[in-house]
PDB file of C-alpha atoms in Angstrom:
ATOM      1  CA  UNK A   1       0.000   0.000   0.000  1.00 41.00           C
ATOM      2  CA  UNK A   2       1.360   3.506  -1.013  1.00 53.00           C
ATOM      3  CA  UNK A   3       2.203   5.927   2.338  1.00 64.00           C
ATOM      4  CA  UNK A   4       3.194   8.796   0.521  1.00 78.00           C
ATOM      5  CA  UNK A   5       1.645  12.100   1.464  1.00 87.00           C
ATOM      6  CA  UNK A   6      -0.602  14.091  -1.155  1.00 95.00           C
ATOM      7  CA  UNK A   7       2.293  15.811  -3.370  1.00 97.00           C
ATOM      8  CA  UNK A   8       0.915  19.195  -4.727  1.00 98.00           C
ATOM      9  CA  UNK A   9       0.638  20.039  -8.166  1.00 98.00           C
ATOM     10  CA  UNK A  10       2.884  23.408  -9.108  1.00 98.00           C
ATOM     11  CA  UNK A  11       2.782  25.589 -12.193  1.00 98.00           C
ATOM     12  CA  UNK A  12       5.795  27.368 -12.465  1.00 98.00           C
ATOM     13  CA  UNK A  13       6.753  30.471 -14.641  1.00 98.00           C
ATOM     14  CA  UNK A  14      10.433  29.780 -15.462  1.00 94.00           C
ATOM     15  CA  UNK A  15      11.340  33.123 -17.281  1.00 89.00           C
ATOM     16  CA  UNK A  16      14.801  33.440 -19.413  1.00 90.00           C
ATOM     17  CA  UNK A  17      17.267  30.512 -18.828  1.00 94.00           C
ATOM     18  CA  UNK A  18      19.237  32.927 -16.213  1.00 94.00           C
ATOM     19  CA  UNK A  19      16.761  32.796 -14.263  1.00 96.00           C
ATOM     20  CA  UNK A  20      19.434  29.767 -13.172  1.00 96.00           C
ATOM     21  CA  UNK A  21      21.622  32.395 -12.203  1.00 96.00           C
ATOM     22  CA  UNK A  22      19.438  35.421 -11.199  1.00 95.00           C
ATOM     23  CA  UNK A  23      17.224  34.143  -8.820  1.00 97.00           C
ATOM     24  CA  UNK A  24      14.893  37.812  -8.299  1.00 95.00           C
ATOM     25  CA  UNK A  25      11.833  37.450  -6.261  1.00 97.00           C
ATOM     26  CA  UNK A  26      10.961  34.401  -7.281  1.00 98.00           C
ATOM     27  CA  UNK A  27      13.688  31.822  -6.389  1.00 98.00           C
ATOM     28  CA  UNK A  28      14.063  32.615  -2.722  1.00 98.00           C
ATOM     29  CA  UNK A  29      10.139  31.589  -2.768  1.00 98.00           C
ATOM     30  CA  UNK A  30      10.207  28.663  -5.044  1.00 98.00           C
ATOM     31  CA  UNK A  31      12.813  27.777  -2.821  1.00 98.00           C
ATOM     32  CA  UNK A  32      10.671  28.021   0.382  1.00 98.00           C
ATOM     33  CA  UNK A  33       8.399  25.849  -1.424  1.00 98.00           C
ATOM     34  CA  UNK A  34      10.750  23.146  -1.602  1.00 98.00           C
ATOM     35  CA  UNK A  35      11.637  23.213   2.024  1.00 97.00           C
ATOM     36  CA  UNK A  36       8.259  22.702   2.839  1.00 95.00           C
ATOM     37  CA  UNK A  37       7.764  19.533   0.560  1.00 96.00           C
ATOM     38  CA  UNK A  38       8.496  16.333   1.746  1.00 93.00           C
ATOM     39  CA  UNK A  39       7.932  13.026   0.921  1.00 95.00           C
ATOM     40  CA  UNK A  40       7.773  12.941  -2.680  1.00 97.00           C
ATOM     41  CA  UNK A  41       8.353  10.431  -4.812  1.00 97.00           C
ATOM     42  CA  UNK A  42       8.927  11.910  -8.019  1.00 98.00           C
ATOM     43  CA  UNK A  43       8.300  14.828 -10.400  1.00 98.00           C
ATOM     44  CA  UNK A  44       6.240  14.328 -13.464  1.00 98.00           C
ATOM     45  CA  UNK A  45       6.789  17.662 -15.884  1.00 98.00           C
ATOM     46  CA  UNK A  46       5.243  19.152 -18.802  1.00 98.00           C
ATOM     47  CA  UNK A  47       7.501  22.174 -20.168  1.00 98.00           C
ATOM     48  CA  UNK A  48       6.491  24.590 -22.464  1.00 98.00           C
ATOM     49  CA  UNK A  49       9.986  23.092 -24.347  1.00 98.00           C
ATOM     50  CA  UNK A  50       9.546  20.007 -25.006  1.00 98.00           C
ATOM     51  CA  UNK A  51       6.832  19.631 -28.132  1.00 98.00           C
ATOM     52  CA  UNK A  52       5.917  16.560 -29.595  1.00 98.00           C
ATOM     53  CA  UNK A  53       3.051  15.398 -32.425  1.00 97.00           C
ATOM     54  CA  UNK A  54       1.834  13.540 -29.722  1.00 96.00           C
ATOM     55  CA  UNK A  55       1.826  12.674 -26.010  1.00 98.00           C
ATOM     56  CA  UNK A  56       5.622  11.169 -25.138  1.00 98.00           C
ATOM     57  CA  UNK A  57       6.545  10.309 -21.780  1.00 98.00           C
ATOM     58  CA  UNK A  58      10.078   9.974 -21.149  1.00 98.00           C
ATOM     59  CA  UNK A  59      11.407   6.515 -19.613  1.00 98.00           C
ATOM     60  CA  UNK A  60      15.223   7.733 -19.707  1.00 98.00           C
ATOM     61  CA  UNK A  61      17.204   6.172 -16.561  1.00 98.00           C
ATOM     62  CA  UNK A  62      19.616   8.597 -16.378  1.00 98.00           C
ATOM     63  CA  UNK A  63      18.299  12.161 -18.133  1.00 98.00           C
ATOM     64  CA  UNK A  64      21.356  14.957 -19.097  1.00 98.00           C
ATOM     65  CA  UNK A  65      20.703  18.117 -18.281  1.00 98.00           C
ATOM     66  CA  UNK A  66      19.722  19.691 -21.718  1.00 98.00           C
ATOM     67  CA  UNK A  67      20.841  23.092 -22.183  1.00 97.00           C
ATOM     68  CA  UNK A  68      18.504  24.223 -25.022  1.00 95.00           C
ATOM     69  CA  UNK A  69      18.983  27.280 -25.885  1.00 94.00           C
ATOM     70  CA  UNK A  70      22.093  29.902 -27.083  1.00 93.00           C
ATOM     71  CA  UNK A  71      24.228  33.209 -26.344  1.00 92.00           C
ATOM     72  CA  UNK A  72      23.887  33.289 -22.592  1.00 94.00           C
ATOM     73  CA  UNK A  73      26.359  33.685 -20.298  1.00 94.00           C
ATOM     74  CA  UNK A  74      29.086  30.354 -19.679  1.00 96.00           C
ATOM     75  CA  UNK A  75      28.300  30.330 -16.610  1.00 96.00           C
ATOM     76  CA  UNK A  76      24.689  28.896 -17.713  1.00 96.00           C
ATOM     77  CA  UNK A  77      26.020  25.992 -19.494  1.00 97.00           C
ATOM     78  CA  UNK A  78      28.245  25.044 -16.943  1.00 97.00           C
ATOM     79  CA  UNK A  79      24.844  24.015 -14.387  1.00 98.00           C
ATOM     80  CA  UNK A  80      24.028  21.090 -13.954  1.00 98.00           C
ATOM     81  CA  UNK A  81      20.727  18.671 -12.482  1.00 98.00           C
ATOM     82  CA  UNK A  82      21.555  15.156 -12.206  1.00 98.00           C
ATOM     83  CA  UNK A  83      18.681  14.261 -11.117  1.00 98.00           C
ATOM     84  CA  UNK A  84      17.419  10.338 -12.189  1.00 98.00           C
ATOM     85  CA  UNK A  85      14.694   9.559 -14.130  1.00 98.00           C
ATOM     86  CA  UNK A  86      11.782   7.107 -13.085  1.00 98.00           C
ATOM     87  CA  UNK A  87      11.170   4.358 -16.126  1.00 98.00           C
ATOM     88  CA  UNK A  88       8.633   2.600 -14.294  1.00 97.00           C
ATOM     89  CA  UNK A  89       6.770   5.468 -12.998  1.00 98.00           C
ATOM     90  CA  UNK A  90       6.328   6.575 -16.833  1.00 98.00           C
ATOM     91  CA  UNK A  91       5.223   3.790 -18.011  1.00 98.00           C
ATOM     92  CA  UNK A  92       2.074   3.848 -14.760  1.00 97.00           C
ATOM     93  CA  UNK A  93       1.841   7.542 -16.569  1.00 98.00           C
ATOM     94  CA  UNK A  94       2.036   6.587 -19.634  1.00 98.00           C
ATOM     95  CA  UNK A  95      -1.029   3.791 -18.828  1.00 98.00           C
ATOM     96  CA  UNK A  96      -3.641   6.758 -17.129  1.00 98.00           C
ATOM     97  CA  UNK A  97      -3.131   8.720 -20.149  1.00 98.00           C
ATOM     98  CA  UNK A  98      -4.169   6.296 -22.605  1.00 98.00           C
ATOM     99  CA  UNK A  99      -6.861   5.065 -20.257  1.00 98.00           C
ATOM    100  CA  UNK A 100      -7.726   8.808 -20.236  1.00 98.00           C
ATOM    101  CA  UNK A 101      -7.980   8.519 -24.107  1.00 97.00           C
ATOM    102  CA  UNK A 102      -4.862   9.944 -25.298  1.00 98.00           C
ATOM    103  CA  UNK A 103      -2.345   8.073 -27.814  1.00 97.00           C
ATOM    104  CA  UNK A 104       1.306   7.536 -26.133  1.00 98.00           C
ATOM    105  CA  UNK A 105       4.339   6.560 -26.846  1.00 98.00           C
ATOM    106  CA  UNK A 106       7.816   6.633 -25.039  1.00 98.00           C
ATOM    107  CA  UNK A 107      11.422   8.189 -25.356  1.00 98.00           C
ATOM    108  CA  UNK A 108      14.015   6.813 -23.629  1.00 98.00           C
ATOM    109  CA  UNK A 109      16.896   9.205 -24.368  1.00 97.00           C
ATOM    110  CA  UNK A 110      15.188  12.382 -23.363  1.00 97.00           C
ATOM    111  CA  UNK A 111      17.363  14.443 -21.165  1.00 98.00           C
ATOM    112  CA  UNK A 112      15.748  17.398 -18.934  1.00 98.00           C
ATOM    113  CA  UNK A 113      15.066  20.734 -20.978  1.00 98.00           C
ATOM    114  CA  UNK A 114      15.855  24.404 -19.362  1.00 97.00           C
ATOM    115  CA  UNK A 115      11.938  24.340 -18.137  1.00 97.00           C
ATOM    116  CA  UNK A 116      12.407  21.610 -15.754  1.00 98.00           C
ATOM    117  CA  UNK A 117      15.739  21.986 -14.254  1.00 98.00           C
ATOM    118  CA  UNK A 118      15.817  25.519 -13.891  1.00 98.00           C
ATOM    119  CA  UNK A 119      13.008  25.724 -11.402  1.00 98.00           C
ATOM    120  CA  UNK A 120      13.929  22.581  -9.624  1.00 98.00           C
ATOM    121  CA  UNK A 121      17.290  24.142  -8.869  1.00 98.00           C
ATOM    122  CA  UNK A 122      15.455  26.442  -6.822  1.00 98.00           C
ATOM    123  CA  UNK A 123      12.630  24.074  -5.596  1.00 98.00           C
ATOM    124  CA  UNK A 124      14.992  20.775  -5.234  1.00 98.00           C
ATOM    125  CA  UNK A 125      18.594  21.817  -5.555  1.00 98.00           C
ATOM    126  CA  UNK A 126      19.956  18.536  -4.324  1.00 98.00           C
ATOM    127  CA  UNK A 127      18.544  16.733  -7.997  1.00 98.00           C
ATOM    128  CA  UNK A 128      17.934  13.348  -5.958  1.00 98.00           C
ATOM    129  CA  UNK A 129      14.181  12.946  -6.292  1.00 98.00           C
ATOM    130  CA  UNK A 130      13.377  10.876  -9.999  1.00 98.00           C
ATOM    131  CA  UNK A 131      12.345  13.273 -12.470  1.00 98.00           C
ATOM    132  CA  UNK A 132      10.706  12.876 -15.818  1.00 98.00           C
ATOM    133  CA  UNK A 133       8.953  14.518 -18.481  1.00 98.00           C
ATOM    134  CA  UNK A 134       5.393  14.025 -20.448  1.00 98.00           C
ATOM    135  CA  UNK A 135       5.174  16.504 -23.513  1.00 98.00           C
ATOM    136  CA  UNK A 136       3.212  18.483 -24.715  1.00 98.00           C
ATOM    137  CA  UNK A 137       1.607  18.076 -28.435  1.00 98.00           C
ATOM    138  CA  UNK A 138       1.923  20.818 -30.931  1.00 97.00           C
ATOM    139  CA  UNK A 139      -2.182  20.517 -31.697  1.00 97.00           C
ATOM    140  CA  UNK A 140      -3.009  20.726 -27.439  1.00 98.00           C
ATOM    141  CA  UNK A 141      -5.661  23.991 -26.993  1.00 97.00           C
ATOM    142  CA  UNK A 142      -6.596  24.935 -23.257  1.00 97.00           C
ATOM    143  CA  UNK A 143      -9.282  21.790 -23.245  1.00 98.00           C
ATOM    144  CA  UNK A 144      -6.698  19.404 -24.136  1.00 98.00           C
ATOM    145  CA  UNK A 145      -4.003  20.659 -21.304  1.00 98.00           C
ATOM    146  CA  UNK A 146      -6.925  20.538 -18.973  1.00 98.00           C
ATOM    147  CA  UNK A 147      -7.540  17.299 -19.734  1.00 98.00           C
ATOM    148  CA  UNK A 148      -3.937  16.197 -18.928  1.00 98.00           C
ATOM    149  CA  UNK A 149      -3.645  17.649 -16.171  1.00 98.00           C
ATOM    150  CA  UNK A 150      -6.648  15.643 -14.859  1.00 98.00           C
ATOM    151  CA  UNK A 151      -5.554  11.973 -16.566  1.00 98.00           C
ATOM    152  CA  UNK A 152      -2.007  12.744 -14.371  1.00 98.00           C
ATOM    153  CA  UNK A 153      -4.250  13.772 -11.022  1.00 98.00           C
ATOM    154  CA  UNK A 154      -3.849  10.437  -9.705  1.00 98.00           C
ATOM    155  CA  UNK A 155       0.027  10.529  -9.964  1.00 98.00           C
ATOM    156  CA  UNK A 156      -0.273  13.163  -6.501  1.00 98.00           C
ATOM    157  CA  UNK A 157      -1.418  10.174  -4.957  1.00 97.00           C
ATOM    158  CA  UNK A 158       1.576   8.489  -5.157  1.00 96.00           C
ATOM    159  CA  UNK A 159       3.835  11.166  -3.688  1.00 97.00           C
ATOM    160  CA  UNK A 160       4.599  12.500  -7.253  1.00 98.00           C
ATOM    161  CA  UNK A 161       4.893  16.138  -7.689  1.00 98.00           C
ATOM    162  CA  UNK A 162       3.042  17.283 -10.905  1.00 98.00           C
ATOM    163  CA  UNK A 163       4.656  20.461 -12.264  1.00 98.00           C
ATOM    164  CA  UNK A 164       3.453  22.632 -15.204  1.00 98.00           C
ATOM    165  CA  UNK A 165       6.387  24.583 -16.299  1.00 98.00           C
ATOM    166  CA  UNK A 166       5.865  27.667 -19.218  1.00 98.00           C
ATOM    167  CA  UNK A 167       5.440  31.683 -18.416  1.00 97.00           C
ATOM    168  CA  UNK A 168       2.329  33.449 -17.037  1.00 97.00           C
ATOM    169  CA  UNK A 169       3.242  36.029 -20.145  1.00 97.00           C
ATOM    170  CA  UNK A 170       5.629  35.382 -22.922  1.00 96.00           C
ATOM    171  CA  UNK A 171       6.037  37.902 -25.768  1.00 93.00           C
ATOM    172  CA  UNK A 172       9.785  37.991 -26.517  1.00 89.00           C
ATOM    173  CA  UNK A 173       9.092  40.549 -28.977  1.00 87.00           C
ATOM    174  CA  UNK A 174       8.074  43.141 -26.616  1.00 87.00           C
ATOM    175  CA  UNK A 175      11.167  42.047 -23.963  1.00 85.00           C
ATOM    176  CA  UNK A 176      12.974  45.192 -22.235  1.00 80.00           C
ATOM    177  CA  UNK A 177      10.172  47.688 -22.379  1.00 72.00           C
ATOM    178  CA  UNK A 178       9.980  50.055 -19.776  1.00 71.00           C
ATOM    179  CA  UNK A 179       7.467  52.386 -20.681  1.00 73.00           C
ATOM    180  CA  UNK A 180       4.287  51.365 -18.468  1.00 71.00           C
ATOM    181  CA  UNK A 181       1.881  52.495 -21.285  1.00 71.00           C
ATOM    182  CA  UNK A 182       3.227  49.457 -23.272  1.00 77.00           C
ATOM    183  CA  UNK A 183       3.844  47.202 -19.886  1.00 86.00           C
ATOM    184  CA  UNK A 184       0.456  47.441 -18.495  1.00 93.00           C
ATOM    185  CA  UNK A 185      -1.084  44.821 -20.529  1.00 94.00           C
ATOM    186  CA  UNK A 186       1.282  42.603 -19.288  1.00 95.00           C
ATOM    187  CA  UNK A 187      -0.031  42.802 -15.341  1.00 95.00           C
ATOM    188  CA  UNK A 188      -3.689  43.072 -16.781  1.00 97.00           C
ATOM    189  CA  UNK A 189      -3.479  39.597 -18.143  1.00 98.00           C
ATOM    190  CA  UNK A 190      -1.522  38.635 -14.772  1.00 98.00           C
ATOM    191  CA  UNK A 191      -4.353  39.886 -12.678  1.00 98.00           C
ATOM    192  CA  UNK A 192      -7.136  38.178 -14.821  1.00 98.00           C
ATOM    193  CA  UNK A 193      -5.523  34.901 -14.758  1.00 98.00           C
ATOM    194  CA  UNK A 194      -4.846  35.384 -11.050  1.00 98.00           C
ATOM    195  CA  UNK A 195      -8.283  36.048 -10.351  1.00 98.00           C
ATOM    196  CA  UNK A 196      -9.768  33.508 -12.294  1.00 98.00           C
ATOM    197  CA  UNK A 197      -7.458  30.858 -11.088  1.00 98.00           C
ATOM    198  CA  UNK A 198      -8.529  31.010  -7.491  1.00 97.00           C
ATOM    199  CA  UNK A 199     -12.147  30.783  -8.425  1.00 95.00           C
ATOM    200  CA  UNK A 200     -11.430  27.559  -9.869  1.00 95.00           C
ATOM    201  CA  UNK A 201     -12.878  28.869 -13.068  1.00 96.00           C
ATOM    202  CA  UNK A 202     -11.977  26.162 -15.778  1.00 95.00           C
ATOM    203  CA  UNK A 203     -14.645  27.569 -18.122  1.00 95.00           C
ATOM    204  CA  UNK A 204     -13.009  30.925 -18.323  1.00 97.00           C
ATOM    205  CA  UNK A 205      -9.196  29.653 -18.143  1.00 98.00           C
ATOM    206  CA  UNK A 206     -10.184  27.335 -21.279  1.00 97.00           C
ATOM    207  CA  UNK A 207     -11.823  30.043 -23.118  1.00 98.00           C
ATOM    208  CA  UNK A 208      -8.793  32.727 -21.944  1.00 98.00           C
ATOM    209  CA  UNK A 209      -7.680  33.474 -25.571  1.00 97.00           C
ATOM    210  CA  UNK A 210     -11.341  35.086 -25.785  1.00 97.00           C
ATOM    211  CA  UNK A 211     -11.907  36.414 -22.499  1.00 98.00           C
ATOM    212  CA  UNK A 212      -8.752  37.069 -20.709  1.00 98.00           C
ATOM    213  CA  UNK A 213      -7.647  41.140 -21.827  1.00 97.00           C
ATOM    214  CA  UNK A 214      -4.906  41.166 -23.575  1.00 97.00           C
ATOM    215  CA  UNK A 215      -4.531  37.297 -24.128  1.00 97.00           C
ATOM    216  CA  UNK A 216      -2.988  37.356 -27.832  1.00 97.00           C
ATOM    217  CA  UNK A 217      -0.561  39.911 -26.691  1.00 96.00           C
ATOM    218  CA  UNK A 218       0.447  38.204 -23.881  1.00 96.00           C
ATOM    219  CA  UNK A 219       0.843  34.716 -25.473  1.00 97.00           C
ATOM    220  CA  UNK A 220       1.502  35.165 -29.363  1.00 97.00           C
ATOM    221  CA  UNK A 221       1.560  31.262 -29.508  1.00 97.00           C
ATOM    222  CA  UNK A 222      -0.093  29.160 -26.402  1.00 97.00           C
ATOM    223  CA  UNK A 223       3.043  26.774 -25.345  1.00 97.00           C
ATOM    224  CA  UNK A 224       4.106  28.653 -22.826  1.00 98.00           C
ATOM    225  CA  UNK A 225       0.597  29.416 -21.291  1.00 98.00           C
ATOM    226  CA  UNK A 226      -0.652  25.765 -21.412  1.00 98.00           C
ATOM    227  CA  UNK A 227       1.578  24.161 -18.736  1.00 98.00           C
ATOM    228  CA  UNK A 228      -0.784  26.099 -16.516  1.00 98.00           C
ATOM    229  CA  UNK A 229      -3.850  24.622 -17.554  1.00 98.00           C
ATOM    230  CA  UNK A 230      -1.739  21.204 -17.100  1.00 98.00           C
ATOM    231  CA  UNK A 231      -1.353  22.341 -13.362  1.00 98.00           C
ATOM    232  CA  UNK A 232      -5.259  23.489 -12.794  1.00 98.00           C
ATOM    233  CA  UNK A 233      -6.144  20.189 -14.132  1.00 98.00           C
ATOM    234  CA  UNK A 234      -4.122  17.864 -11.455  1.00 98.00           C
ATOM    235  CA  UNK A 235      -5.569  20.092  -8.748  1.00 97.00           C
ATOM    236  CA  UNK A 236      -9.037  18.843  -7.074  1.00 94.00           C
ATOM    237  CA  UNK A 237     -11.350  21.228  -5.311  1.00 92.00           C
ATOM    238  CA  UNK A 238     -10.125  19.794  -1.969  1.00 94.00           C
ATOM    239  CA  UNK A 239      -6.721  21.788  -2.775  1.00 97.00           C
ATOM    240  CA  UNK A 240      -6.036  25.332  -1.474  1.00 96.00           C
ATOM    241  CA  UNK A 241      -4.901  27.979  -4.030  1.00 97.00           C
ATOM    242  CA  UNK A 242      -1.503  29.690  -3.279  1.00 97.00           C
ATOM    243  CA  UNK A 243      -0.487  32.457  -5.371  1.00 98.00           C
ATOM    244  CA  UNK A 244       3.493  32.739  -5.800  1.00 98.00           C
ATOM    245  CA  UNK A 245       4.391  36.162  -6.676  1.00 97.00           C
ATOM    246  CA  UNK A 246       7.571  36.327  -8.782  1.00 97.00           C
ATOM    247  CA  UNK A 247       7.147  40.089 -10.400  1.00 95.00           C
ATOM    248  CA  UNK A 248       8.028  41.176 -13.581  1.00 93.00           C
ATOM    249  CA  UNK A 249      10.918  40.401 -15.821  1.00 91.00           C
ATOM    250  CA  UNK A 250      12.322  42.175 -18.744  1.00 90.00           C
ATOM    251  CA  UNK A 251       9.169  44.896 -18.370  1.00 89.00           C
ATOM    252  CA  UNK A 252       6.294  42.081 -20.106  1.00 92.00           C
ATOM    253  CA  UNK A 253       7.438  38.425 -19.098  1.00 95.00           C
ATOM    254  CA  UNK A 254       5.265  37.627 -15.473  1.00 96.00           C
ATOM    255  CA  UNK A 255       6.878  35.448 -13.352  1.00 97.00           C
ATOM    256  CA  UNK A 256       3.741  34.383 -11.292  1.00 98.00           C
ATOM    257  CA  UNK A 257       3.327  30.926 -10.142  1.00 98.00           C
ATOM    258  CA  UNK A 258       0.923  28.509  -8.152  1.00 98.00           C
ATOM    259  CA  UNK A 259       0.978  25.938  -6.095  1.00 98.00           C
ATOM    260  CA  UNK A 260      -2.207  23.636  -5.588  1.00 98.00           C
ATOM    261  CA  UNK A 261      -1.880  21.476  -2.140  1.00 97.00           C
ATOM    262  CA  UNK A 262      -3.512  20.091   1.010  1.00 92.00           C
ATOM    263  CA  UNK A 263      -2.489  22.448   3.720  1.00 83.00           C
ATOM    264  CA  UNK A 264      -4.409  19.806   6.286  1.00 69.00           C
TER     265      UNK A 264
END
């Protein structure tokens, strides 16, 4: 019989790869978080950067520590999250997803993209808990992330940490603006999401490219925004909504974050 405690399920905005090496306001919290975890048994991630043309879970035993991305400082490439993966636990994920309707298939030489380790440097910095990865399909709208979310509820059950990993905003375009008539949008969408997010309003968080102000702006294309929706679907209405406030980066990228737990 499985002991482990409830594990929370965690969206988390990860910003610009240094956020790895500029922690701001939201690091010192996300590492809070992590001090007040215990008992987990794994962490199951979808991340805005890893895209698929369908649903892969990732069954590799010993995941690198990806560094996906270009022209940052050396210091960036030079991290590191060793962290093992958990091939049996995908394959039980990979199991509740196609009982949950969805076709899956695996990939065992995966390593961990800039979306999962960054964070977990901050929320697990000793990289010993298993981690792995589902993805997230190119053709996924806010229904279908939803609907993830709540085919890997169960997974909490077993002490496994669900994490949703993308950026509350994300229009690189508009990065470094400082003018707050072009910066408000960016804390309008914020505070709509915010709002609607403690209500436990599904209906309006699926339909957020039409009602949310500013929502095209904010998210040019949705794979940043739908590891969110990942995250509001493992949550149950027995969980308690915590709002992590992690400002505002670069003028128009919100680093706002939630975690859905028991506090019991």
């Amino acid at each position: 019989m499985n002991h482990a405690p409830m594990a929370p399920a965690l969206f988390v905005s990860h910003g610009a790869p240094t956020f790895a090496l500029e922690p701001g306001l939201l690091g010192p919290k996300l590492a809070h978080l992590g001090e007040q975890l215990s008992g987990l048994t794994a962490v199951a991630v979808v991340s805005a950067h890893w895209q698929t043309p369908g649903v892969e879970v990732m069954r590799t035993p010993k995941p690198e520590t990806i560094h996906d991305f270009g022209g940052f400082p050396p210091a960036l490439y030079r991290l590191q999250y060793p962290a093992p993966g958990a091939p049996a636990l995908a394959g039980d994920t990979a199991a509740l997803l196609r009982a949950a309707g969805f076709d899956v298939s695996f990939d065992d030489g995966r390593g961990l993209d800039h979306g999962v380790w960054v964070p977990l440097l901050y929320v697990l910095p000793d990289a010993k808990i298993p981690v792995f990865q589902v993805s997230l399909p190119f053709a996924f709208d806010a229904e279908s992330a939803l609907k993830l979310g709540r085919a890997l509820q169960p997974l909490r059950q077993q002490g496994v940490l669900v994490m949703g990993t993308g950026s509350l905003t994300h229009n690189l375009r508009e990065i470094g603006q400082a003018d707050p008539n072009h910066t408000r949008y960016a804390l309008e969408f914020t505070a709509w999401i915010r709002r609607h997010v403690q209500k436990r309003d599904f209906a309006s968080l699926v339909d957020y490219r039409r009602r949310a102000p500013h929502a095209e702006r904010a998210h040019p294309t949705e794979e940043h925004f739908l590891p969110l929706l990942v995250a509001v679907g493992a949550s149950d209405n027995e969980d308690a909504v915590e709002v992590i406030d992690g400002g505002m980066t670069y003028g128009v990228l919100s680093m706002e974050s939630y975690v859905f737990r028991r506090l019991d």
